[in-house]
Amino acid sequence: MSLDFIGKYNNWDKVDPAELFSTAPTEKKEANPKLNMVKFLQVEARGCDYVVLWLDCDKEGENICFEVLDAIQPVMNRVREQSVYRAKFSSITDTDIWNAMDHLGEPNRNEALSVDARQELDLRIGCAFTRFQTKYFQGKYGNLDSTLISFGPCQTPTLGFCVERHDKIQSFKPETYWVILAKVFKGKDSPLTLDWSRVRVFDREVGQMFVNLAKTSRVAQVESVSKKEKAKQRPQALNTVEMLKVASSSLGMSPQHTMQIAERLYIQGYISYPRTETTHYPEHFDLKGALKQQSSNPYWAEEVKALLSTGLNRPRKGSDVGDHPPITPMRAASEGELGSDGWRLYDYITRHFIATVSEDCKYLQTTIDFSIGSEAFSCSGKTLISAGYTAVMPWQGIPLEEALPACERGDTFTVDDIKLVEKQTSPPDYLTEAELITLMEKHGIGTDASIPVHINNVCQRNYVTVENGRKLKPTNLGIVLVHGYYKTDAELVLPTIRSAVEKQLSLISLGKANHQQVLQHTLDIFKRKFHYFVDSIPSMDELMEVSFSPIAASGKPLSRCGKCHRFMKYIQAKPSRLHCSHCDETYSLPQNGAIKLYKELRCPLDEFELVLWTSGPRGKSYPLCPYCFSNPPFRDMKKGMGCNECTHPSCQHSLNSLGIGQCVECDGGVLVLDPTSGPKWRMACNTCNVVVHFFEHAHRVQVAQESCEACDASLVAVDFNKTRTPLPAGETQHTGCVFCDPVFQDLVELKHATMRYRGGGARRGGRGRGRGRRGNPKKPKDKMAALAAYFV
């Protein structure tokens, strides 16, 4: 289920955003109504005595338990004893499933309430700020290039971290410093480069003085040689945050994409539950069993067999948060089974698991201290003793270095070169996704499950762009927003207040705080902040007007306004819209497509010039009136409808003039002739992406007044080219039904429009006869019924 406001409160134009903090009622709706999940669960539960809930074992899973119960309890049998049970499991394996079934518990109401509180807070706070600032700024500036100027209690601090790093880079002033570089050699050995013990100085003359002191001696004397055995510790068990950081920094995968792949691997049974904060294996965890499953994989079989024969090393003690065991491979897999990205993530998870039960990497560190004149220098080198866990995680291994020459205290080396080198301090780099995840975890912004969502949101909203190396560079809009929040109310962007809210939510889940009191207290705080933000918006606007162009100065003249008959400007930056600077009015347009003037024709209702929207050469196109698009003229029309859905009884561009018949695929759509599509004529559904191509190379295609006797679809009159007519006996004109006429049957081809930003290309239907070849034909919609809607 998803939480939303009841219908009338979703109208941005009629509801004051301040009302969303208290008076606007919320309701839970099915997140995907087409699945009919509630109805399905009720059918399954009817007549049952007991229910065992097998949901994700985290707070969100606990919340879904109660959503399921709300749906099914009214239809279950009434029994006196306990009828609701909760299964706790962390992976889809026989052992875990049997263990969960043997230790059934009850769903945790407090954890579910803490999720309810978080959802309601995020909805009310996010919507109020988002609606206000979106309407305020998009009404003033034309080149913001963002459909939604959103605010989120977690999303905004996430953006704040990125902008804070950007500000440090911008304010950084490089400083010059000097280091002494010394090279020495002994006999025929390669020269050694020594590190200066003073590291660096910020005064050139002082540096030169030290060089002069060192140059008094032609030899470097060995003062001491120390050898120490050191260990590089094996990693702790893998949790979600560590997995996301490694996937971003090493595999080049975004956190959102990583979680999608991890969830798929979990559902298919390849890994344990991928959302966990724990880095410590439970005492009963079968480490040996999990390791044995990996003994046949050629990539790490050698290391696994060696571990099984010599015995597993005890994993390092991590933190047990009490949610789920760490992320572990649950069964063997190959690259062919998982696909490219799936295999890369599985490969890392498996290697990490093997590393946790391996030995530490051991190496010998040798350090030689020298004196040249009165100055001290040193050099060090590492020699591998035992690879340990780095055999399976080679990227963490000790790099092979040239061995240091054998020497002891009192030995002398010849000085090859000694000089002063000028360098400069360098600014920090932009935050990487991995660094951002670390900051979010440290400050309590989001959960292991929601961190990828917040990072994805700031990218989607055009607040940051992802550069090479998965670095997050704030856009102009992102920078101005954060600076504006700092100027009006810094707590809106600092992580402190959200961190405090998360602590309160944790107290709800532990039963130590009242759900309603925490909710009310937090909303009261943010309501006051909202009113202060609204009053202080001019100071934020001062920053905006420096960076962005006023809406009147943006865009290119396109079509005439129906009120003042002057040209309106087409603003292409998201959200694309038309603006009349004389009337100071802005009109919405369909997004993700191209807009052009439509033959300078006007809407008969309001005199606005029509524009043509198209999704591309292989997509749909339809004319629309800019005024009617935002202000539906008839009761049976909604906002955002074009002429292909308009029920005007006589306009030549309306559904009633160009509608042919009911869509062959969807229930509510009507196939409408695209009058601009000739000579490659087509009709397109005004609801879904079905496109029917017909009558190629015809001179003219018109929708006739008459209807088909068999299916009630409007007849179509076609005038073909003499030289290319497909009609029998060389005829050029014919009127008939697209669906039923035998003359037209082979001239109709069903396709699916290519819709921009939907992913993938067009799905092509085979050559067919529209409705006629479908197994269960739908009766085309009676056009007269659509016409009658205008008069009702």
Tab-separated table of C-alpha atoms in Angstrom, residues 251-418:
chain	number	residue	atom	x	y	z
A	251	LEU	CA	31.814	-1.942	-9.652
A	252	GLY	CA	30.554	1.420	-10.969
A	253	MET	CA	26.930	0.589	-10.087
A	254	SER	CA	24.529	3.140	-8.589
A	255	PRO	CA	23.070	2.348	-5.138
A	256	GLN	CA	19.538	2.123	-6.587
A	257	HIS	CA	20.626	-0.336	-9.300
A	258	THR	CA	22.676	-2.323	-6.772
A	259	MET	CA	19.653	-2.795	-4.485
A	260	GLN	CA	17.467	-3.881	-7.407
A	261	ILE	CA	20.016	-6.554	-8.363
A	262	ALA	CA	20.536	-7.642	-4.730
A	263	GLU	CA	16.766	-8.053	-4.257
A	264	ARG	CA	16.587	-10.175	-7.411
A	265	LEU	CA	19.471	-12.387	-6.226
A	266	TYR	CA	17.724	-12.773	-2.850
A	267	ILE	CA	14.346	-13.698	-4.374
A	268	GLN	CA	16.076	-16.266	-6.602
A	269	GLY	CA	17.757	-17.749	-3.502
A	270	TYR	CA	21.383	-16.902	-4.371
A	271	ILE	CA	22.077	-14.588	-1.397
A	272	SER	CA	20.622	-13.935	2.055
A	273	TYR	CA	18.379	-10.945	2.795
A	274	PRO	CA	20.174	-7.868	1.354
A	275	ARG	CA	18.871	-5.233	3.811
A	276	THR	CA	20.758	-5.545	7.064
A	277	GLU	CA	22.812	-3.356	9.370
A	278	THR	CA	24.451	-6.305	11.175
A	279	THR	CA	28.136	-7.207	10.628
A	280	HIS	CA	28.286	-10.223	12.964
A	281	TYR	CA	27.303	-13.793	12.114
A	282	PRO	CA	24.849	-15.410	14.575
A	283	GLU	CA	26.274	-18.228	16.722
A	284	HIS	CA	24.168	-20.900	14.959
A	285	PHE	CA	25.100	-19.683	11.456
A	286	ASP	CA	26.384	-22.596	9.324
A	287	LEU	CA	29.557	-20.998	7.964
A	288	LYS	CA	31.027	-24.321	6.862
A	289	GLY	CA	27.870	-25.315	4.975
A	290	ALA	CA	27.754	-21.988	3.134
A	291	LEU	CA	31.470	-22.305	2.264
A	292	LYS	CA	31.143	-25.910	1.008
A	293	GLN	CA	28.638	-24.762	-1.637
A	294	GLN	CA	31.390	-22.633	-3.207
A	295	SER	CA	33.976	-25.409	-3.507
A	296	SER	CA	33.182	-26.180	-7.160
A	297	ASN	CA	33.432	-22.637	-8.538
A	298	PRO	CA	36.684	-22.362	-10.557
A	299	TYR	CA	37.228	-18.708	-9.551
A	300	TRP	CA	37.764	-19.464	-5.849
A	301	ALA	CA	37.646	-23.269	-5.514
A	302	GLU	CA	41.348	-23.472	-4.593
A	303	GLU	CA	41.005	-21.042	-1.659
A	304	VAL	CA	37.757	-22.655	-0.452
A	305	LYS	CA	39.186	-26.195	-0.477
A	306	ALA	CA	42.278	-24.995	1.400
A	307	LEU	CA	40.063	-23.402	4.069
A	308	LEU	CA	37.903	-26.521	4.412
A	309	SER	CA	40.962	-28.717	4.875
A	310	THR	CA	42.830	-26.454	7.334
A	311	GLY	CA	39.742	-25.185	9.154
A	312	LEU	CA	37.788	-21.930	8.973
A	313	ASN	CA	39.119	-18.897	10.749
A	314	ARG	CA	36.780	-17.318	13.298
A	315	PRO	CA	35.175	-14.213	11.717
A	316	ARG	CA	35.960	-10.829	13.248
A	317	LYS	CA	33.461	-9.646	15.818
A	318	GLY	CA	31.138	-7.067	14.281
A	319	SER	CA	28.027	-5.350	15.581
A	320	ASP	CA	24.762	-7.261	15.973
A	321	VAL	CA	21.898	-4.823	15.438
A	322	GLY	CA	19.345	-7.599	15.873
A	323	ASP	CA	17.756	-7.371	12.425
A	324	HIS	CA	19.218	-9.963	10.008
A	325	PRO	CA	22.430	-11.911	9.535
A	326	PRO	CA	25.045	-10.325	7.230
A	327	ILE	CA	24.732	-10.689	3.446
A	328	THR	CA	26.050	-14.116	2.435
A	329	PRO	CA	25.921	-16.341	-0.664
A	330	MET	CA	23.307	-19.074	-0.148
A	331	ARG	CA	24.014	-21.265	-3.168
A	332	ALA	CA	26.538	-21.663	-5.963
A	333	ALA	CA	26.000	-19.778	-9.224
A	334	SER	CA	27.631	-19.091	-12.577
A	335	GLU	CA	27.830	-15.974	-14.727
A	336	GLY	CA	25.462	-17.517	-17.278
A	337	GLU	CA	22.725	-17.878	-14.641
A	338	LEU	CA	22.939	-14.349	-13.243
A	339	GLY	CA	23.793	-12.062	-16.160
A	340	SER	CA	26.552	-9.444	-16.213
A	341	ASP	CA	25.681	-7.104	-13.308
A	342	GLY	CA	24.068	-9.874	-11.260
A	343	TRP	CA	27.252	-11.938	-11.495
A	344	ARG	CA	29.546	-9.005	-10.627
A	345	LEU	CA	27.611	-8.309	-7.437
A	346	TYR	CA	27.321	-11.997	-6.527
A	347	ASP	CA	31.057	-12.429	-7.212
A	348	TYR	CA	31.890	-9.628	-4.753
A	349	ILE	CA	29.465	-10.892	-2.052
A	350	THR	CA	30.933	-14.395	-2.300
A	351	ARG	CA	34.557	-13.235	-2.220
A	352	HIS	CA	33.772	-11.008	0.757
A	353	PHE	CA	32.177	-13.958	2.593
A	354	ILE	CA	35.173	-16.247	1.921
A	355	ALA	CA	37.490	-13.439	3.086
A	356	THR	CA	35.655	-13.132	6.447
A	357	VAL	CA	36.567	-16.738	7.348
A	358	SER	CA	40.138	-16.536	5.958
A	359	GLU	CA	43.380	-15.587	7.713
A	360	ASP	CA	44.589	-11.986	7.956
A	361	CYS	CA	47.083	-10.845	5.353
A	362	LYS	CA	50.563	-10.768	6.958
A	363	TYR	CA	53.561	-8.784	5.768
A	364	LEU	CA	56.945	-7.564	6.987
A	365	GLN	CA	57.476	-3.798	7.092
A	366	THR	CA	61.104	-2.639	6.957
A	367	THR	CA	61.986	0.970	7.798
A	368	ILE	CA	65.470	2.467	7.314
A	369	ASP	CA	66.258	5.817	9.002
A	370	PHE	CA	69.024	7.959	7.438
A	371	SER	CA	70.793	11.166	8.339
A	372	ILE	CA	72.243	13.463	5.669
A	373	GLY	CA	74.158	16.225	7.379
A	374	SER	CA	71.863	17.377	10.196
A	375	GLU	CA	68.641	16.356	8.406
A	376	ALA	CA	66.751	13.076	9.006
A	377	PHE	CA	65.223	10.995	6.188
A	378	SER	CA	63.665	7.533	5.929
A	379	CYS	CA	62.320	4.963	3.513
A	380	SER	CA	60.164	1.885	4.049
A	381	GLY	CA	59.117	-1.227	2.146
A	382	LYS	CA	56.740	-4.158	2.584
A	383	THR	CA	57.392	-7.853	1.971
A	384	LEU	CA	54.493	-10.307	1.845
A	385	ILE	CA	54.615	-13.163	4.366
A	386	SER	CA	51.189	-14.720	3.864
A	387	ALA	CA	48.450	-13.523	1.479
A	388	GLY	CA	45.578	-14.660	3.736
A	389	TYR	CA	42.217	-13.249	2.682
A	390	THR	CA	43.796	-11.177	-0.133
A	391	ALA	CA	44.164	-14.391	-2.169
A	392	VAL	CA	40.413	-14.171	-2.775
A	393	MET	CA	40.271	-10.328	-2.707
A	394	PRO	CA	43.459	-9.587	-4.677
A	395	TRP	CA	42.664	-5.878	-5.118
A	396	GLN	CA	43.370	-5.433	-1.396
A	397	GLY	CA	46.701	-7.263	-1.584
A	398	ILE	CA	50.126	-5.835	-0.670
A	399	PRO	CA	51.651	-4.359	-3.857
A	400	LEU	CA	54.888	-5.937	-5.018
A	401	GLU	CA	57.713	-3.501	-4.293
A	402	GLU	CA	61.402	-3.606	-4.991
A	403	ALA	CA	63.174	-5.056	-1.968
A	404	LEU	CA	65.173	-2.611	0.145
A	405	PRO	CA	68.923	-3.176	0.094
A	406	ALA	CA	70.366	-5.151	3.008
A	407	CYS	CA	72.047	-2.783	5.472
A	408	GLU	CA	72.579	-2.167	9.167
A	409	ARG	CA	73.233	0.733	11.494
A	410	GLY	CA	76.403	2.644	10.613
A	411	ASP	CA	76.358	1.789	6.882
A	412	THR	CA	76.741	4.689	4.467
A	413	PHE	CA	75.024	5.409	1.135
A	414	THR	CA	76.206	7.877	-1.507
A	415	VAL	CA	73.949	10.889	-2.018
A	416	ASP	CA	72.906	10.939	-5.665
A	417	ASP	CA	70.751	14.068	-5.613
A	418	ILE	CA	69.211	16.406	-3.090
